mmCIF file of C-alpha atoms in Angstrom:
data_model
loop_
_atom_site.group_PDB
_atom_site.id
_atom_site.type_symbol
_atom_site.label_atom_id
_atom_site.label_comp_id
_atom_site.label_asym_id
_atom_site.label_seq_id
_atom_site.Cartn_x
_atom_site.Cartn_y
_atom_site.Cartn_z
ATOM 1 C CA UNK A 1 0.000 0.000 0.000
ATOM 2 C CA UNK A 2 0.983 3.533 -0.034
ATOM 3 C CA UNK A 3 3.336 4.772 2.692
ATOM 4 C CA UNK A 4 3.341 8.515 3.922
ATOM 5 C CA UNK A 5 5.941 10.275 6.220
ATOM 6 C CA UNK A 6 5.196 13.207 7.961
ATOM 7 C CA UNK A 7 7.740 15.474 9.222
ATOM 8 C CA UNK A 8 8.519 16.885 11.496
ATOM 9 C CA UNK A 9 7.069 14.806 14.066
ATOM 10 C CA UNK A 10 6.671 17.502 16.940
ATOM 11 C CA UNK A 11 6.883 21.483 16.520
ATOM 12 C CA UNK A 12 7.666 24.126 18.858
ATOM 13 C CA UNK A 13 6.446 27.373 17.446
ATOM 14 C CA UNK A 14 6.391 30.826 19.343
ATOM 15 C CA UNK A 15 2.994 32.634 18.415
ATOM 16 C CA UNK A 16 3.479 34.138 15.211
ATOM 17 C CA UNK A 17 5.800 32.296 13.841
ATOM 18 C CA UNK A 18 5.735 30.351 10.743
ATOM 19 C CA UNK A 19 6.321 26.925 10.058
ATOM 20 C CA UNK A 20 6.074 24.395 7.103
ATOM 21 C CA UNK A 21 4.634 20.870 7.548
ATOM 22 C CA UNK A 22 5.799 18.371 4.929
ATOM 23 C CA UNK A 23 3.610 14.887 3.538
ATOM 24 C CA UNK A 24 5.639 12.539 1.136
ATOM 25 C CA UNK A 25 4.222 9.631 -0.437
ATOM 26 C CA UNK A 26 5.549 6.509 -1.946
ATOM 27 C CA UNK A 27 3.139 6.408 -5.001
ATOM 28 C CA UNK A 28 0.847 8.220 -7.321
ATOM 29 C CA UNK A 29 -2.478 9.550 -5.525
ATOM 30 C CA UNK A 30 -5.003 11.646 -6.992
ATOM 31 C CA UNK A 31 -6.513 12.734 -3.425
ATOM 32 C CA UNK A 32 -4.599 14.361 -0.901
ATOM 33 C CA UNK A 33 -5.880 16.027 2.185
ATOM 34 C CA UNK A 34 -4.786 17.999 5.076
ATOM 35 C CA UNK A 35 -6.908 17.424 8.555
ATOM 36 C CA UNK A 36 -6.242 19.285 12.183
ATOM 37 C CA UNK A 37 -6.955 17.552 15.262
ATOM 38 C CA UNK A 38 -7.551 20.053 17.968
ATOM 39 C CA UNK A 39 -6.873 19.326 21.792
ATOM 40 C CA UNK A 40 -10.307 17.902 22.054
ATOM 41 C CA UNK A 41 -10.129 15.817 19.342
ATOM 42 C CA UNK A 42 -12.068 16.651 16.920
ATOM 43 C CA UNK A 43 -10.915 15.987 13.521
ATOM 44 C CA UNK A 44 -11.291 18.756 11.115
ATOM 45 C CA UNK A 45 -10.484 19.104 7.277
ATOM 46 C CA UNK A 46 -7.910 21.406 6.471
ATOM 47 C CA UNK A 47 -7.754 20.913 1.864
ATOM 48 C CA UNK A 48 -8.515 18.875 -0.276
ATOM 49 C CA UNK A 49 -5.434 19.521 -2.495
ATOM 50 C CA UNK A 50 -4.681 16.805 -5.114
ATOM 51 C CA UNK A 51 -2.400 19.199 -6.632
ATOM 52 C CA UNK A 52 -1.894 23.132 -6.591
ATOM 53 C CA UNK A 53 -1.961 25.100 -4.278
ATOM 54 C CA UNK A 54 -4.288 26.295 -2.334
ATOM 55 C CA UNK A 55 -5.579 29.135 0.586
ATOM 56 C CA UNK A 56 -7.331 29.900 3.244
ATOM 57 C CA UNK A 57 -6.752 32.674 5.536
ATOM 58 C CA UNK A 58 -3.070 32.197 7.548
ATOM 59 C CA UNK A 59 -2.969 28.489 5.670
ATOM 60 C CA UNK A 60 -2.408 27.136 2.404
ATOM 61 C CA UNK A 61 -1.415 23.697 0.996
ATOM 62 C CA UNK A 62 0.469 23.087 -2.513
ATOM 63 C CA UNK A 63 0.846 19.611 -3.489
ATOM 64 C CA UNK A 64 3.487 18.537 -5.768
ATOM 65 C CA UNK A 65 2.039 15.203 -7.026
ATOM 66 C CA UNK A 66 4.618 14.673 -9.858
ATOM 67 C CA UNK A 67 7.310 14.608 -7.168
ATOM 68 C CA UNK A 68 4.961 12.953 -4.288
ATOM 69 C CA UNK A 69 5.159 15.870 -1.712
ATOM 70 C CA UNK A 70 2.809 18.243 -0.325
ATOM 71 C CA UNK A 71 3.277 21.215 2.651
ATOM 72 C CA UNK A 72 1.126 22.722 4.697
ATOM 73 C CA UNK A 73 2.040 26.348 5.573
ATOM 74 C CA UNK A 74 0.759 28.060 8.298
ATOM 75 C CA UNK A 75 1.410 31.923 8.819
ATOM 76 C CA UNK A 76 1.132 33.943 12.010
ATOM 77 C CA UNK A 77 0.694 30.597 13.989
ATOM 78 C CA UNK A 78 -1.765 31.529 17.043
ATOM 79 C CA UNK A 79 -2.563 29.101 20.359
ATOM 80 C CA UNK A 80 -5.421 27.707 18.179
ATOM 81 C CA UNK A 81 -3.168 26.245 15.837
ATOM 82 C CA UNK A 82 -1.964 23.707 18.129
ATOM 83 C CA UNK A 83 -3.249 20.031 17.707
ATOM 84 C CA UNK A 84 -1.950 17.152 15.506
ATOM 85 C CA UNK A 85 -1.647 18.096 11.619
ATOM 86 C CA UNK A 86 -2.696 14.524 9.231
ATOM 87 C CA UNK A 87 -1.977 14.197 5.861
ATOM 88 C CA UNK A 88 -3.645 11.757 4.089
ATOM 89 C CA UNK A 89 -3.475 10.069 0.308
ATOM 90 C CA UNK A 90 -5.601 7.879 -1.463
ATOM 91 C CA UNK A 91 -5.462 6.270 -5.534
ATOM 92 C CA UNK A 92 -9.021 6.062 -6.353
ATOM 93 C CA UNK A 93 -9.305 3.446 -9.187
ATOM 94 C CA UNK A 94 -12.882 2.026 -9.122
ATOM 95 C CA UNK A 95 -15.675 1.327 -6.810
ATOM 96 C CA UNK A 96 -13.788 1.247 -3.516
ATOM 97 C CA UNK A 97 -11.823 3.996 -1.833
ATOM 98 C CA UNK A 98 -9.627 4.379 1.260
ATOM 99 C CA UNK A 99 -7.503 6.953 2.870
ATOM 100 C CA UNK A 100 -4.194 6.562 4.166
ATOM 101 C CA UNK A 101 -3.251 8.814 6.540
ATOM 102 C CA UNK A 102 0.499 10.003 7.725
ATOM 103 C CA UNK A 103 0.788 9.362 11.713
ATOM 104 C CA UNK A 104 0.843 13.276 12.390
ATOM 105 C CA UNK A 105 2.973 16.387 13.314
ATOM 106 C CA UNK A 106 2.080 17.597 16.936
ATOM 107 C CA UNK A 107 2.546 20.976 16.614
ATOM 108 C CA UNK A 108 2.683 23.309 19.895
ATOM 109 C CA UNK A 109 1.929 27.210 19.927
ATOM 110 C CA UNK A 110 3.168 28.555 22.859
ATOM 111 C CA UNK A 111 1.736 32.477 24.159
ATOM 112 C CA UNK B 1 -19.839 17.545 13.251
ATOM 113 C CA UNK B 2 -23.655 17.947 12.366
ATOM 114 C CA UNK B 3 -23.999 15.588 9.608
ATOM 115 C CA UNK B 4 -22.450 12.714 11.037
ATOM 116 C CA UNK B 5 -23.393 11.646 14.510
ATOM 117 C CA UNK B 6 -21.450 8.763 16.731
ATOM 118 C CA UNK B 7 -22.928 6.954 19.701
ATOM 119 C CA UNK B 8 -21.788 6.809 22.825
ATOM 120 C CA UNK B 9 -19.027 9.201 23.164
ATOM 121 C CA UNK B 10 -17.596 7.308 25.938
ATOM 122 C CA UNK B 11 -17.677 3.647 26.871
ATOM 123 C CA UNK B 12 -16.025 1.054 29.623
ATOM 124 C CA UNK B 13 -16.380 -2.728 29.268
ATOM 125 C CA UNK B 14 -15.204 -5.588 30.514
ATOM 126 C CA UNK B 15 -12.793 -7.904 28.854
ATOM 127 C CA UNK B 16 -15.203 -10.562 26.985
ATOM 128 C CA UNK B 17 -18.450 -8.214 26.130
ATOM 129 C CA UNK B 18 -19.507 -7.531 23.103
ATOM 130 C CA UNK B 19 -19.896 -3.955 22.522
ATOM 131 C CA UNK B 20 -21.373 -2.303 18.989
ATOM 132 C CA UNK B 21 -20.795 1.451 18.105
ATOM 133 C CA UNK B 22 -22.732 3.858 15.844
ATOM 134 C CA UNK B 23 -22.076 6.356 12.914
ATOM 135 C CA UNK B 24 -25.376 7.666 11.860
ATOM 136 C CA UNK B 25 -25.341 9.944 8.897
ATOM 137 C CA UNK B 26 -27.501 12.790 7.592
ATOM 138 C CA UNK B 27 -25.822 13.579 4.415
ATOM 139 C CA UNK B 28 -26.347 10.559 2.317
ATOM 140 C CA UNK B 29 -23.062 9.798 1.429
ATOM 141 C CA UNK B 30 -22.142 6.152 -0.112
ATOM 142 C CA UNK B 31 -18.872 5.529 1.777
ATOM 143 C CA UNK B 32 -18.715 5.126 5.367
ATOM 144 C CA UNK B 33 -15.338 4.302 6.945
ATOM 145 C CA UNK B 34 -14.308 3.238 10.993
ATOM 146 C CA UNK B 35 -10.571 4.020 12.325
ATOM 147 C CA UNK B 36 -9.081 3.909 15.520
ATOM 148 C CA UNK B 37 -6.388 6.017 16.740
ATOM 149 C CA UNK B 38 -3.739 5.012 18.998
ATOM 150 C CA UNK B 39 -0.763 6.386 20.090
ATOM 151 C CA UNK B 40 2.374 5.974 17.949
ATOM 152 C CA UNK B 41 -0.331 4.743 15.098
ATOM 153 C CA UNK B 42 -2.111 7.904 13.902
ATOM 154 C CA UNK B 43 -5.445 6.799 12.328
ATOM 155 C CA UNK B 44 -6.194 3.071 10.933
ATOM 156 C CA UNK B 45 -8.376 1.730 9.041
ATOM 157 C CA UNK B 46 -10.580 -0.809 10.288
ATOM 158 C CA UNK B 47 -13.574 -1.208 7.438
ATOM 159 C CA UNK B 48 -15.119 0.609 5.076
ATOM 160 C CA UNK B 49 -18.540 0.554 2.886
ATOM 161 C CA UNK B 50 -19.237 1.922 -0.198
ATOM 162 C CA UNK B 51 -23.301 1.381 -0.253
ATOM 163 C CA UNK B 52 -25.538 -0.321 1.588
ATOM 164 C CA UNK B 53 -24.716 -4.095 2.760
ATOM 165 C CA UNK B 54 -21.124 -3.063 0.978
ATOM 166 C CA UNK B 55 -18.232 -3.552 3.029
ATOM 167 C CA UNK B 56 -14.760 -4.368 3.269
ATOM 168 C CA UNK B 57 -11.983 -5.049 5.287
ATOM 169 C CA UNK B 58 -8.715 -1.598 6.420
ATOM 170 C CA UNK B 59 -5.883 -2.632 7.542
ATOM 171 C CA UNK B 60 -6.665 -3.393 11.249
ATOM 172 C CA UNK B 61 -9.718 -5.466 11.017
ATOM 173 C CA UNK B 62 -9.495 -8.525 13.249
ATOM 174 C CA UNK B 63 -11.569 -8.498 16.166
ATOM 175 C CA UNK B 64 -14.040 -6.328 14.311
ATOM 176 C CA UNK B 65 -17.089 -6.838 12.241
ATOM 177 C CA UNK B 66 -19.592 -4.175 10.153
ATOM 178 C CA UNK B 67 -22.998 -4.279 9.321
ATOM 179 C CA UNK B 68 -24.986 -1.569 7.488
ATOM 180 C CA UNK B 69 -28.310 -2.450 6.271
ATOM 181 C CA UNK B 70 -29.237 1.577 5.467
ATOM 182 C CA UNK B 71 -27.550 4.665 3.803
ATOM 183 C CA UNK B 72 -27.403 6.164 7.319
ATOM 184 C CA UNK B 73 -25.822 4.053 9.951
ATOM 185 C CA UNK B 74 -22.366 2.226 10.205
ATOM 186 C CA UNK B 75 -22.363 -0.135 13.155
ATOM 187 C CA UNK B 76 -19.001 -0.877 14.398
ATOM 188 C CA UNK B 77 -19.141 -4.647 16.833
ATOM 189 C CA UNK B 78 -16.300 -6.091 18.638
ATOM 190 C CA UNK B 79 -17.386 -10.092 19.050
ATOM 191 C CA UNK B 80 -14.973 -10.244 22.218
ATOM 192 C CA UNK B 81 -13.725 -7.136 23.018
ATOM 193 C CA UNK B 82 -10.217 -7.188 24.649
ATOM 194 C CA UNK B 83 -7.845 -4.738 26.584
ATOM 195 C CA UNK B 84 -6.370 -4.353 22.920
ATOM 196 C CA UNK B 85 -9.074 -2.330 21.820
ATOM 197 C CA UNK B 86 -8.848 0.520 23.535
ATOM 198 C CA UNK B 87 -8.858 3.364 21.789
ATOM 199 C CA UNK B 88 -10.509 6.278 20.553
ATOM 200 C CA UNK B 89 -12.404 4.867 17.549
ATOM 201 C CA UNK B 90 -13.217 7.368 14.317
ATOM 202 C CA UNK B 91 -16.102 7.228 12.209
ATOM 203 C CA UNK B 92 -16.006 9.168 8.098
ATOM 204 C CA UNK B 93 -18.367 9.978 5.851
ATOM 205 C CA UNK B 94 -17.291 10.733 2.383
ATOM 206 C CA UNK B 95 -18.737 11.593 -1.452
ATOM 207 C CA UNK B 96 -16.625 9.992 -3.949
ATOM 208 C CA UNK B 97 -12.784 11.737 -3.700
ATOM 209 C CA UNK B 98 -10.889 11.714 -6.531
ATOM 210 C CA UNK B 99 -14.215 13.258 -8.512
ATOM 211 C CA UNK B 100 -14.054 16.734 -6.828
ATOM 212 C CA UNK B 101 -16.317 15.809 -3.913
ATOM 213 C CA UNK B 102 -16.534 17.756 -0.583
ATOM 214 C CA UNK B 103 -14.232 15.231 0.983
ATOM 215 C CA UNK B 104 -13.764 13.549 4.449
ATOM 216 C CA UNK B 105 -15.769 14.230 7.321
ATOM 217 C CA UNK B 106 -15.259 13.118 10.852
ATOM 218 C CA UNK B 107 -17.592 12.372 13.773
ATOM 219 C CA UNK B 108 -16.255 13.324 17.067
ATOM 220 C CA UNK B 109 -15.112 10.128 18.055
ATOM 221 C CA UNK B 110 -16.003 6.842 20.476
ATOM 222 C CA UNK B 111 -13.581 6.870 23.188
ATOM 223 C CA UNK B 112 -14.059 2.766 24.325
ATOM 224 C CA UNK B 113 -12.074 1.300 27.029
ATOM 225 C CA UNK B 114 -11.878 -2.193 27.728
ATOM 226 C CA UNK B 115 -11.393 -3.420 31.388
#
């Protein structure tokens, strides 16, 4: 199946700083998605960025599917942002479809 | 989430029970998936369906069996269940990715530990 690394694996940030979360993948996909879980849990989706780039206020994905990457960036960071950042591929060829997901970046905003 | 619903939210059994949990859907999506999350693990796949009385096995699914007999509702059942199940178990709703669709959604999660 298709493998992704996520990395880092933890984050330190100072608010407003800026960081870059990275998602490679072993093979082609044509879905990839970003998801924040927040201290409570709750799963949340970021993009749905099979390739491009993409915005959305302080964050914005590109995916580079040609060279099996994507990053999350995330601008200004605030106490909010912390939680555990997913990325997660999937090669939809028929009927049936599954995500794989990355095993996370904890990422920690500190006041 | 509002569209997607799991029951209970929080659960302790003993070592042996069986113990069934819910996804129940409002958005009438065809695929319905169940993870857990564990420490270390991220989120795994335990089955999916794409329609009704369609399912299939993830990547994590002994000990665990599916049933769903309508559009809205995903029953997760461990047989047996055993200390090894504890976890905090995940249930997605999803159009059809890959065709522009809206994407996964999450329910808030089952948190089920076995005594």
């Amino acid at each position: 199946g298709i493998q992704v690394e996520q990395s880092p694996p933890d984050l330190i940030l100072q608010e407003g700083a800026n960081s870059t979360l990275r998602c490679n993948f072993s093979d082609s996909v044509n879905n990839l998605q970003w998801f924040h879980q927040n201290p409570w849990g709750q799963l949340i989706n970021l993009f749905y960025i099979p390739s491009g780039t993409k915005q959305n206020g302080r964050l914005s994905a590109t995916t580079v599917a040609t060279e099996r990457y994507s990053l999350l960036y995330i601008s200004s960071s605030q106490t909010t942002d912390s939680g555990v950042y997913f990325c997660a591929v999937q090669l939809v060829t028929g009927a049936n479809s599954k995500l794989t997901f990355g095993k996370g970046i904890t990422l920690s905003v500190r006041p | 989430d509002a569209g997607i619903t799991q029951s209970p939210r929080h659960k302790v059994t003993e070592t042996g029970t069986p113990v069934t949990l819910r996804c129940h859907q409002t958005e009438n999506h065809r695929y319905m998936y169940w993870y857990r999350q564990d420490p270390g693990h991220g989120l795994r796949l335990i089955h999916y369906s794409y329609g009704v009385k369609d399912t299939d096995k993830g990547e994590v699914s002994d000990g665990y069996s599916v049933s769903r007999s309508k559009t809205e509702d995903f029953l997760l059942t461990l047989e047996s269940a055993t200390s090894s199940q504890t976890s905090v178990y995940f249930c997605a709703i999803s159009a059809l990715p890959g065709q522009g669709g809206p994407g996964y959604t999450f329910g808030s999660g089952t948190r089920l530990t076995v005594v």
